[in-house]
Coordinates of C-alpha atoms in Angstrom, one line a residue:
M1 CA -16.2 -20.4 29.5
V2 CA -19.3 -22.1 28.0
K3 CA -20.6 -20.6 24.8
T4 CA -24.0 -19.1 25.4
N5 CA -26.2 -17.5 22.7
F6 CA -27.6 -14.1 23.3
N7 CA -31.3 -13.9 24.0
K8 CA -33.8 -11.1 24.2
E9 CA -33.5 -10.7 27.9
T10 CA -29.7 -10.4 27.8
D11 CA -29.9 -8.0 24.8
N12 CA -32.3 -5.8 26.8
L13 CA -30.0 -5.8 29.8
I14 CA -27.0 -4.9 27.6
I15 CA -28.9 -2.0 26.1
K16 CA -30.0 -0.8 29.6
L17 CA -26.4 -1.1 31.0
V18 CA -24.7 0.6 28.0
K19 CA -27.1 3.6 28.4
K20 CA -26.3 3.6 32.2
W21 CA -22.5 3.3 31.8
E22 CA -21.8 4.6 28.3
H23 CA -19.5 7.4 29.7
H24 CA -17.5 5.0 31.9
P25 CA -14.1 4.3 30.3
K26 CA -14.6 0.5 30.7
H27 CA -18.3 0.1 30.4
Y28 CA -18.1 -3.2 28.6
A29 CA -16.0 -4.6 31.4
K30 CA -18.5 -3.3 33.9
I31 CA -21.3 -5.0 32.0
H32 CA -19.3 -8.2 31.9
E33 CA -19.3 -8.1 35.7
V34 CA -23.1 -8.1 35.7
I35 CA -23.4 -10.7 32.8
P36 CA -20.3 -12.9 33.4
E37 CA -21.3 -15.5 30.9
Y38 CA -20.2 -13.2 28.1
T39 CA -16.8 -11.6 27.8
S40 CA -16.5 -7.8 27.5
K41 CA -15.4 -8.3 23.9
Q42 CA -18.5 -10.3 23.1
I43 CA -20.7 -7.7 24.7
R44 CA -18.9 -4.9 22.8
Q45 CA -19.3 -6.8 19.5
R46 CA -23.0 -7.5 20.2
W47 CA -23.6 -3.8 20.8
K48 CA -21.6 -2.6 17.8
D49 CA -23.2 -5.2 15.4
K50 CA -26.8 -5.6 16.6
L51 CA -28.0 -3.6 19.6
N52 CA -26.9 0.0 19.0
P53 CA -30.2 1.8 18.4
K54 CA -28.4 4.2 16.0
L55 CA -27.6 1.3 13.6
C56 CA -29.3 1.0 10.3
H57 CA -30.2 -2.7 9.7
D58 CA -31.2 -2.2 6.1
C59 CA -29.1 -3.5 3.3
L60 CA -26.6 -1.2 1.6
N61 CA -28.2 0.7 -1.2
E62 CA -26.6 1.0 -4.6
A63 CA -25.1 4.4 -3.9
E64 CA -23.6 3.0 -0.7
K65 CA -22.2 -0.1 -2.5
K66 CA -20.5 2.2 -5.1
F67 CA -19.1 4.3 -2.3
V68 CA -17.7 1.3 -0.6
I69 CA -15.9 0.1 -3.8
R70 CA -14.6 3.6 -4.5
W71 CA -13.5 4.2 -0.9
V72 CA -11.6 0.9 -0.8
N73 CA -10.1 1.5 -4.2
N74 CA -8.8 4.9 -3.1
R75 CA -6.9 3.4 -0.2
K76 CA -3.5 2.4 -1.3
T77 CA -2.7 0.2 1.7
P78 CA -3.5 -3.5 2.0
E79 CA -5.2 -3.0 5.3
I80 CA -8.8 -1.7 5.1
R81 CA -9.9 0.2 8.2
W82 CA -13.6 -0.7 8.2
S83 CA -14.4 1.7 11.1
E84 CA -13.1 4.6 9.0
L85 CA -15.3 3.4 6.1
V86 CA -18.4 3.2 8.3
S87 CA -17.8 6.8 9.5
A88 CA -17.4 7.9 5.9
L89 CA -20.6 6.1 4.9
Q90 CA -22.4 7.8 7.8
N91 CA -21.1 11.2 6.9
K92 CA -22.1 10.8 3.3
F93 CA -25.4 9.0 3.6
G94 CA -26.6 9.7 7.1
R95 CA -27.0 6.0 8.0
L96 CA -24.8 4.1 10.5
H97 CA -24.0 0.6 9.5
S98 CA -22.1 -2.0 11.5
E99 CA -18.5 -2.6 10.4
N100 CA -19.5 -6.0 9.2
K101 CA -22.1 -4.7 6.7
P102 CA -19.6 -3.0 4.2
K103 CA -16.9 -5.6 5.0
N104 CA -19.3 -8.5 4.2
F105 CA -20.4 -6.7 1.0
W106 CA -16.8 -6.1 -0.1
Y107 CA -15.7 -9.7 0.4
S108 CA -18.9 -11.1 -1.1
E109 CA -18.3 -9.1 -4.3
Y110 CA -14.7 -10.1 -4.3
R111 CA -15.5 -13.8 -4.1
K112 CA -18.2 -13.5 -6.8
S113 CA -15.8 -11.7 -9.1
R114 CA -13.1 -14.4 -8.6
S115 CA -15.4 -17.4 -9.0
K116 CA -17.4 -15.9 -11.9
N117 CA -14.5 -14.9 -14.2
N118 CA -11.5 -16.7 -12.8
V119 CA -9.5 -13.5 -13.2
I120 CA -6.5 -15.2 -11.6
T121 CA -5.7 -18.8 -12.5
Q122 CA -3.6 -20.9 -10.2
N123 CA -0.9 -21.5 -12.8
D124 CA -0.6 -17.9 -14.1
D125 CA 2.7 -16.6 -12.5
K126 CA 2.3 -13.1 -14.0
N127 CA -0.9 -12.5 -11.9
E128 CA 0.7 -13.3 -8.5
D129 CA 0.8 -9.7 -7.5
I130 CA -2.9 -8.9 -8.2
S131 CA -4.7 -8.0 -5.0
P132 CA -8.3 -8.6 -4.2
L133 CA -8.9 -4.9 -4.6
D134 CA -7.4 -5.0 -8.1
I135 CA -9.7 -7.8 -9.1
L136 CA -12.8 -6.2 -7.7
V137 CA -12.0 -2.8 -9.4
Q138 CA -11.4 -4.7 -12.7
E139 CA -14.8 -6.3 -12.4
A140 CA -16.5 -3.0 -11.4
I141 CA -15.0 -1.3 -14.5
K142 CA -15.8 -4.2 -16.8
F143 CA -19.5 -4.1 -15.9
N144 CA -19.8 -0.3 -15.7
F145 CA -20.4 -0.4 -12.0
F146 CA -19.1 3.2 -11.6
N147 CA -21.3 4.7 -14.3
E148 CA -24.4 6.3 -12.9

């Protein structure tokens, strides 16, 4: 399959077809039949990240950023379920963000904290078990990020 960029015409068609078939159990597969140059997965991702009219395209505000850090910190598993975080954000703040928005924020903050302070050095054996979450929480505490 040749990679094709989405365009306004295709976006409008996806919006129209999602509205038409949203209650069909395999509506992205049906849309793929109409627009075969995109896989159903690509169509689904385009809808979830860009086209859903319920999405808030604004940046995360400070309260939402703090919420993301707290939410991830309260999860004691290495796997972060971004869809659950998006639902929690929507319930708390009334704005629906794509899964990529809090995920990108989280990893951006993590990378900044690692590069800025070199919390873990490559030769420091005692820090091998420190997770990205631990580093970000350390930095948040260090700079009073949780104080309101």
